[in-house]
Coordinates of C-alpha atoms in Angstrom, one line a residue:
Chain A
M22 CA 98.0 52.7 58.9
H23 CA 95.0 51.5 60.9
K24 CA 97.2 48.9 62.6
W25 CA 100.0 51.2 63.6
S26 CA 97.9 54.2 64.6
S27 CA 95.7 51.9 66.8
L28 CA 98.5 49.8 68.2
I29 CA 100.4 52.7 69.6
C30 CA 97.4 54.3 71.3
T31 CA 95.3 51.2 72.3
L32 CA 96.7 50.5 75.7
F33 CA 96.6 54.2 76.7
L34 CA 93.1 54.5 75.2
L35 CA 92.0 51.5 77.3
L36 CA 93.3 53.2 80.4
I37 CA 91.5 56.5 79.4
C38 CA 88.2 54.7 78.6
I39 CA 88.3 52.7 81.9
S40 CA 89.3 55.7 84.1
G41 CA 86.7 57.8 82.2
L42 CA 83.9 55.4 83.1
P43 CA 83.5 56.6 86.8
L44 CA 84.2 60.2 85.8
V45 CA 81.0 60.2 83.7
L46 CA 79.1 59.8 87.0
R47 CA 81.5 62.0 88.9
E48 CA 78.8 64.3 90.4
E49 CA 76.7 61.4 91.6
I50 CA 79.7 59.6 93.1
D51 CA 81.0 62.8 94.7
G52 CA 77.6 63.5 96.1
L53 CA 77.4 60.1 97.7
L54 CA 80.8 60.3 99.2
D55 CA 80.6 63.9 100.2
D56 CA 81.2 64.4 104.0
A57 CA 80.4 68.1 104.0
L58 CA 78.0 69.6 106.5
P59 CA 74.5 70.0 105.0
Y60 CA 73.2 73.3 103.8
A61 CA 71.1 75.3 106.3
Q62 CA 67.4 75.2 105.8
V63 CA 66.4 78.8 105.0
P64 CA 63.2 80.6 103.9
E65 CA 62.7 81.0 100.2
G66 CA 64.5 84.2 98.8
T67 CA 67.1 84.4 101.5
P68 CA 70.0 86.4 100.0
N69 CA 73.6 85.2 99.8
V70 CA 76.0 86.5 102.4
S71 CA 78.5 89.0 101.3
L72 CA 81.7 87.7 99.5
D73 CA 83.6 90.1 101.7
R74 CA 82.5 88.3 104.8
V75 CA 83.4 84.9 103.3
V76 CA 86.8 86.1 102.2
D77 CA 87.5 87.6 105.7
A78 CA 86.5 84.3 107.3
S79 CA 88.9 82.5 104.9
R80 CA 91.8 84.8 105.8
K81 CA 91.1 84.2 109.5
L82 CA 91.2 80.4 108.9
Y83 CA 94.5 80.6 107.0
P84 CA 96.3 83.8 108.0
G85 CA 99.0 85.0 105.6
E86 CA 97.9 82.7 102.8
T87 CA 96.7 83.8 99.4
I88 CA 93.1 83.8 98.0
I89 CA 93.2 82.6 94.4
S90 CA 89.5 82.8 93.5
V91 CA 86.0 82.8 94.8
F92 CA 83.2 80.8 93.1
V93 CA 79.5 81.5 93.6
D94 CA 77.4 78.5 92.6
D95 CA 74.0 79.2 91.1
D96 CA 72.9 75.6 91.3
E97 CA 73.5 74.8 95.0
P98 CA 73.7 77.4 97.8
K99 CA 77.4 77.3 98.1
I100 CA 80.4 79.6 97.8
M101 CA 83.8 78.2 97.3
V102 CA 87.0 80.0 98.3
Y103 CA 90.2 78.6 96.7
M104 CA 93.5 79.4 98.4
A105 CA 97.2 78.5 98.2
S106 CA 100.1 79.4 100.4
S107 CA 101.2 82.1 97.8
W108 CA 100.9 82.9 94.1
E109 CA 104.5 81.6 93.7
A110 CA 103.5 78.3 95.2
F111 CA 100.3 78.1 93.1
N112 CA 102.2 79.0 89.9
A113 CA 104.9 76.3 90.6
D114 CA 102.3 73.7 91.4
R115 CA 98.6 74.1 90.6
K116 CA 97.8 71.2 92.8
S117 CA 98.8 73.2 95.9
L118 CA 95.3 74.7 95.7
Y119 CA 92.9 74.0 98.5
S120 CA 89.4 75.1 99.2
I121 CA 86.8 76.1 101.8
R122 CA 83.1 75.5 101.1
F123 CA 80.7 78.0 102.7
D124 CA 77.0 77.9 103.0
A125 CA 75.9 80.8 100.7
H126 CA 73.0 81.7 103.0
T127 CA 74.7 81.6 106.4
G128 CA 78.4 82.0 105.7
D129 CA 79.1 78.9 107.8
V130 CA 82.0 76.7 106.8
L131 CA 80.7 73.4 105.4
K132 CA 83.9 71.7 104.3
Q133 CA 87.6 72.3 103.9
T134 CA 89.9 70.4 101.6
K135 CA 93.7 70.1 101.8
P136 CA 96.0 70.6 98.8
F137 CA 95.8 67.8 96.1
G138 CA 97.2 64.6 97.5
A139 CA 98.1 66.0 101.0
D140 CA 95.4 63.9 102.5
G141 CA 95.8 60.9 100.3
L142 CA 93.9 60.7 97.0
T143 CA 90.2 59.9 96.6
F144 CA 89.2 57.3 94.1
L145 CA 87.9 59.9 91.7
Q146 CA 91.0 62.0 92.0
V147 CA 93.1 59.0 91.0
M148 CA 90.8 58.3 88.0
L149 CA 90.7 61.9 86.9
T150 CA 94.5 62.3 87.1
L151 CA 95.1 59.0 85.2
H152 CA 92.6 60.1 82.7
R153 CA 94.0 63.6 82.2
D154 CA 97.8 63.4 82.7
L155 CA 99.0 60.1 84.0
F156 CA 100.3 61.9 87.1
A157 CA 102.8 63.7 84.9
G158 CA 101.4 67.2 84.7
L159 CA 101.6 69.2 81.5
P160 CA 103.8 66.7 79.6
G161 CA 101.3 64.0 80.5
E162 CA 98.4 66.1 79.2
L163 CA 100.2 66.7 75.9
F164 CA 101.2 63.0 75.7
L165 CA 97.6 61.8 76.2
G166 CA 96.5 64.6 73.7
G167 CA 98.8 63.0 71.2
M168 CA 97.3 59.5 72.0
A169 CA 93.8 60.9 71.4
L170 CA 95.0 62.3 68.1
L171 CA 96.3 58.8 67.1
F172 CA 92.9 57.5 68.2
I173 CA 91.3 59.8 65.7
A174 CA 93.7 58.6 63.0
A175 CA 92.8 55.1 63.9
I176 CA 89.1 55.9 63.5
V177 CA 89.7 57.5 60.1
S178 CA 91.9 54.7 58.8
G179 CA 89.4 52.2 60.2
I180 CA 86.7 53.9 58.1
A181 CA 89.0 53.7 55.1
I182 CA 89.4 49.9 55.3
Y183 CA 85.8 49.2 56.4
G184 CA 84.5 49.9 52.9
P185 CA 86.6 47.4 51.0
F186 CA 86.1 44.9 53.9
M187 CA 82.3 45.1 53.7
R188 CA 82.1 44.7 49.9
K189 CA 80.9 41.1 50.3
L190 CA 79.1 41.3 53.6
D191 CA 75.8 42.7 54.6
F192 CA 75.8 45.4 57.2
G193 CA 75.9 44.0 60.7
T194 CA 77.0 40.5 59.8
V195 CA 78.5 38.7 62.7
R196 CA 79.9 35.3 61.7
L197 CA 79.7 33.5 65.0
A198 CA 80.2 29.9 63.9
R199 CA 83.3 30.1 61.7
S200 CA 86.1 30.9 64.1
R201 CA 86.7 32.9 67.2
R202 CA 88.9 35.3 65.3
L203 CA 86.3 35.9 62.6
K204 CA 83.6 36.5 65.2
W205 CA 85.7 39.2 66.9
L206 CA 86.7 40.7 63.6
D207 CA 83.0 41.1 62.7
L208 CA 82.2 42.4 66.2
H209 CA 85.1 44.9 66.0
N210 CA 83.8 46.2 62.7
L211 CA 80.2 46.4 63.8
L212 CA 80.7 48.0 67.2
G213 CA 83.4 50.4 65.8
V214 CA 81.2 51.5 62.9
V215 CA 78.0 52.1 65.0
T216 CA 79.8 54.3 67.5
L217 CA 82.2 56.1 65.2
G218 CA 80.4 59.5 65.3
W219 CA 80.5 59.5 69.1
A220 CA 84.0 58.2 69.3
F221 CA 85.2 60.8 66.9
V222 CA 83.6 63.7 68.8
V223 CA 84.8 62.5 72.2
G224 CA 88.3 61.9 70.8
A225 CA 88.5 65.3 69.2
T226 CA 87.1 67.2 72.2
G227 CA 89.6 65.2 74.3
V228 CA 92.5 66.5 72.3
I229 CA 91.2 70.1 72.7
N230 CA 90.7 69.6 76.5
E231 CA 94.3 68.4 76.8
L232 CA 95.5 71.6 75.1
S233 CA 93.7 73.8 77.7
T234 CA 96.9 74.8 79.5
P235 CA 98.8 76.0 76.4
L236 CA 95.7 77.6 75.0
F237 CA 95.1 79.7 78.1
A238 CA 98.8 80.6 78.1
L239 CA 98.5 81.7 74.5
W240 CA 95.5 83.9 75.3
Q241 CA 97.5 85.3 78.3
Q242 CA 100.5 86.1 76.0
T243 CA 98.3 87.8 73.3
D244 CA 94.9 89.3 74.2
V245 CA 95.4 89.7 77.9
R246 CA 98.9 91.1 77.5
A247 CA 97.8 93.6 74.9
M248 CA 95.1 94.8 77.2
L249 CA 97.4 95.2 80.2
A250 CA 100.2 96.9 78.2
P251 CA 99.3 100.4 79.4
L252 CA 99.7 99.3 83.0
Q253 CA 103.1 97.7 82.5
G254 CA 105.4 98.3 85.4
K255 CA 102.8 99.6 87.8
P256 CA 103.0 98.2 91.3
V257 CA 100.8 95.1 91.9
P258 CA 98.2 95.7 94.7
Q259 CA 98.9 94.3 98.1
T260 CA 96.3 92.4 100.0
S261 CA 95.5 95.4 102.2
E262 CA 94.9 97.5 99.1
L263 CA 92.4 95.2 97.5
S264 CA 88.9 96.6 97.0
S265 CA 85.8 94.6 98.0
P266 CA 85.2 91.5 95.9
Q267 CA 81.5 91.7 96.6
A268 CA 81.5 95.2 95.1
A269 CA 83.3 93.9 92.0
Y270 CA 80.8 91.1 91.7
D271 CA 77.8 93.5 92.1
E272 CA 79.3 95.9 89.6
V273 CA 79.7 93.3 86.9
Q274 CA 76.3 91.8 87.6
A275 CA 74.7 95.3 87.2
A276 CA 76.7 96.0 84.0
F277 CA 75.7 92.6 82.5
P278 CA 72.2 91.9 83.7
D279 CA 71.8 89.2 81.0
M280 CA 74.7 87.2 82.4
I281 CA 75.2 85.1 85.5
T282 CA 78.3 86.1 87.4
T283 CA 80.1 83.0 88.7
T284 CA 83.7 83.6 89.7
V285 CA 86.0 86.3 91.0
V286 CA 89.7 85.6 90.3
Y287 CA 92.1 87.5 92.4
P288 CA 94.9 89.7 90.9
G289 CA 98.1 87.8 90.3
S290 CA 96.5 84.7 88.8
P291 CA 98.4 83.1 85.8
F292 CA 94.9 83.0 84.2
G293 CA 94.3 86.7 84.8
S294 CA 95.8 90.1 85.5
P295 CA 98.2 91.3 88.1
Y296 CA 96.1 94.5 88.6
H297 CA 92.5 93.4 88.3
Y298 CA 89.9 91.1 89.6
V299 CA 88.9 88.9 86.6
V300 CA 85.1 88.4 87.1
W301 CA 83.8 85.5 85.0
T302 CA 80.2 85.6 83.7
R303 CA 78.2 83.2 81.6
G304 CA 75.0 83.3 79.6
K305 CA 71.6 82.0 80.7
E306 CA 70.6 80.1 77.5
P307 CA 71.5 76.4 77.1
L308 CA 74.3 77.1 74.7
T309 CA 75.6 80.4 76.1
S310 CA 75.6 79.0 79.6
R311 CA 78.7 77.1 78.4
L312 CA 80.4 80.3 77.1
F313 CA 82.2 82.3 79.7
S314 CA 83.2 86.0 79.4
P315 CA 85.8 87.6 81.6
V316 CA 85.4 91.2 82.9
L317 CA 88.2 93.2 84.4
V318 CA 87.6 95.2 87.5
D319 CA 90.5 97.4 88.9
A320 CA 91.5 95.6 92.1
R321 CA 92.5 98.8 93.8
S322 CA 89.8 101.3 92.8
G323 CA 87.1 98.7 92.2
V324 CA 86.3 100.4 88.8
L325 CA 84.9 98.2 86.0
V326 CA 87.5 98.4 83.2
S327 CA 86.2 96.2 80.3
T328 CA 85.5 92.8 79.1
V329 CA 88.3 90.8 77.5
A330 CA 87.9 89.3 74.1
M331 CA 87.7 85.5 74.1
P332 CA 89.4 84.1 71.1
W333 CA 87.9 81.3 68.9
Y334 CA 90.2 78.7 70.4
L335 CA 89.0 79.3 73.9
R336 CA 85.4 79.2 72.7
A337 CA 86.1 75.9 71.1
L338 CA 87.6 74.7 74.4
E339 CA 84.5 75.7 76.3
L340 CA 82.2 73.8 73.9
S341 CA 84.6 70.8 74.0
R342 CA 84.0 70.3 77.7
P343 CA 80.3 69.2 77.7
L344 CA 80.8 67.3 74.5
H345 CA 83.6 65.4 76.2
F346 CA 82.1 64.9 79.6
G347 CA 78.6 64.0 78.6
D348 CA 77.2 66.0 81.5
Y349 CA 74.7 68.2 79.6
G350 CA 71.7 66.0 79.1
G351 CA 70.6 64.6 82.4
M352 CA 71.0 61.1 83.8
P353 CA 69.9 59.3 80.6
L354 CA 72.7 60.9 78.6
K355 CA 75.2 59.9 81.3
I356 CA 74.0 56.3 81.1
I357 CA 74.3 56.4 77.3
W358 CA 77.8 57.8 77.7
V359 CA 78.7 54.9 80.0
L360 CA 77.3 52.4 77.4
L361 CA 79.2 54.0 74.5
D362 CA 82.3 54.0 76.6
L363 CA 81.9 50.3 77.3
V364 CA 81.4 49.6 73.6
T365 CA 84.5 51.6 72.8
I366 CA 86.4 49.5 75.4
A367 CA 85.1 46.4 73.5
V368 CA 86.3 47.8 70.2
L369 CA 89.8 48.5 71.6
G370 CA 89.9 45.1 73.3
S371 CA 88.8 43.2 70.3
G372 CA 91.3 45.2 68.1
L373 CA 94.1 44.2 70.5
Y374 CA 92.9 40.6 70.5
L375 CA 92.8 40.6 66.6
W376 CA 96.4 41.8 66.5
L377 CA 97.7 39.4 69.1
S378 CA 96.0 36.4 67.6
R379 CA 97.1 37.5 64.1
S380 CA 100.7 37.8 65.1
R381 CA 100.6 34.3 66.6
A382 CA 98.7 32.6 63.8
E383 CA 99.7 34.5 60.7
R384 CA 103.2 35.9 61.2
P385 CA 105.0 32.7 60.0
Q386 CA 103.3 33.0 56.7
Q387 CA 104.4 36.7 56.3
H388 CA 100.9 38.0 55.7
S389 CA 100.7 41.8 55.7
A390 CA 98.3 43.3 58.1
T391 CA 96.0 44.6 55.4
A392 CA 96.0 41.4 53.4
L393 CA 93.8 39.9 56.0
L394 CA 91.4 42.8 55.9
L395 CA 91.1 43.0 52.2
P396 CA 88.0 41.5 50.5
G397 CA 88.3 37.8 49.9
A398 CA 91.4 37.4 52.1
A399 CA 89.2 37.4 55.2
E400 CA 87.6 34.1 54.4
Chain B
M16 CA 76.0 37.8 49.4
T17 CA 77.6 37.0 46.1
G18 CA 79.4 39.6 44.1
T19 CA 80.4 43.1 45.2
R20 CA 77.9 45.3 47.0
P21 CA 77.6 48.8 45.7
L22 CA 79.1 51.6 47.8
R23 CA 75.6 53.0 48.5
L24 CA 74.6 49.8 50.3
I25 CA 77.9 49.5 52.2
W26 CA 77.7 53.0 53.6
R27 CA 73.9 53.4 54.1
W28 CA 73.8 52.2 57.7
P29 CA 77.1 53.6 58.9
V30 CA 76.3 57.1 57.6
L31 CA 72.8 57.0 59.0
L32 CA 74.1 56.0 62.4
A33 CA 76.9 58.5 62.4
V34 CA 74.4 61.3 61.5
L35 CA 72.2 60.1 64.4
N36 CA 75.2 60.1 66.8
V37 CA 76.2 63.7 65.9
F38 CA 72.6 64.9 65.9
G39 CA 72.1 63.4 69.4
L40 CA 75.2 65.0 70.7
L41 CA 74.2 68.4 69.4
A42 CA 70.5 68.3 70.1
A43 CA 71.1 68.1 73.9
L44 CA 73.8 70.8 73.8
I45 CA 71.8 73.3 71.7
G46 CA 68.3 72.5 72.9
Q47 CA 68.8 71.4 76.5
T48 CA 65.1 71.3 77.1
G49 CA 62.4 68.6 77.1
I50 CA 61.9 67.6 73.5
W51 CA 65.5 68.1 72.4
L52 CA 66.8 66.1 75.4
A53 CA 64.5 63.2 74.6
L54 CA 65.4 63.4 70.9
S55 CA 69.1 63.3 71.9
W56 CA 68.6 60.2 74.1
I57 CA 66.7 58.4 71.3
A58 CA 69.2 59.4 68.6
L59 CA 72.2 58.2 70.7
T60 CA 70.5 55.0 71.7
I61 CA 69.5 53.8 68.2
P62 CA 73.1 53.0 67.1
L63 CA 73.6 50.9 70.3
A64 CA 70.2 49.2 69.7
V65 CA 71.2 48.5 66.0
A66 CA 74.4 46.8 67.1
A67 CA 72.5 44.8 69.8
I68 CA 69.9 43.6 67.2
C69 CA 72.7 42.6 64.7
I70 CA 74.4 40.5 67.4
V71 CA 71.2 38.9 68.6
R72 CA 70.1 38.2 65.0
S73 CA 73.4 36.5 64.1
R74 CA 72.9 34.1 67.1
A75 CA 69.6 32.9 65.7

């Protein structure tokens, strides 16, 4: 069981662990390589420019194209406008999304990006895509999710054979002198067992993250659809009919003063409603800052309609993100994440070595995989 | 190292380290301020340190 569950996933897991390494430091690497114009120096307390102005500027830059969403950062003074040539194009290929970065205080354009891959891929984009879907879109996401599931099976089955194996050995024994194989077997066991809590959590949250597309689709088909049922068949608003996004933002902020309003998603989004702005808010406390709640605002009249229930599986997804990315505890946590990732690479590599050296050395004698790992047989 | 070690001895360290791992992961997520962050870093570093000590000791 341990042999087969690990063998199938090991090569993919190695790829995931190696591509994940630079992703832990994604913000830092991005910041270093960022060629955007700097933020304007402004006096303390300068208010943000209106989202209406930013949206108008975006439409002037790309006439006839569609605004997908507007994101207001509360960390840096920036407003991001995400666009695509049309909703059809965006639905057919999410990677057709491009963005414009505005200075939140001045409304100046700081940077524009092309659709994914149109300008060649950056190093981090290659790593992220390998890590998430192997450049295969949704099937790749589900496939790697399956590999992560096998990784969890390998951890559990590894725990099951660790007990019998350690019956005659003290914890942490590494027999360096006996043979190279024995040394790596002991290292595999030691490094695997000290990191198993972390590996289990990162593996399990990885599975959940890979399911984000189907989970959002499920939410769309159930809660969101039920909510929109009364509006079924009504005409979808044209661009010229849209109410002010700034007004929608302000209305939500006023209705939920304990929340931070982050994103306005335009009507037509596959993650939203054909008739409403979906305004995303999040809490201010450490834990609730990870939990987002969507509020519907009628995109024609600008009237706040209601919040949408977030089901448990999307809450689980939201909490899975930080626990998988390791980006929630400052630089020291990121460094620990890198170290734990390196240890996991060593566990995978040594496991692979043990199997390769076993099949060379032991196969002629027809030993079963477990015989070697059972007490007594290891010596 | 002769004879069979009781289950309690076999699992003492692995369970302790796994609990530290999970505590460290959750402390930073739920706390996210000074002391909890520091506790998280410490709790997550201990298992790595234990492995390093075991390896160094076996070289001696």
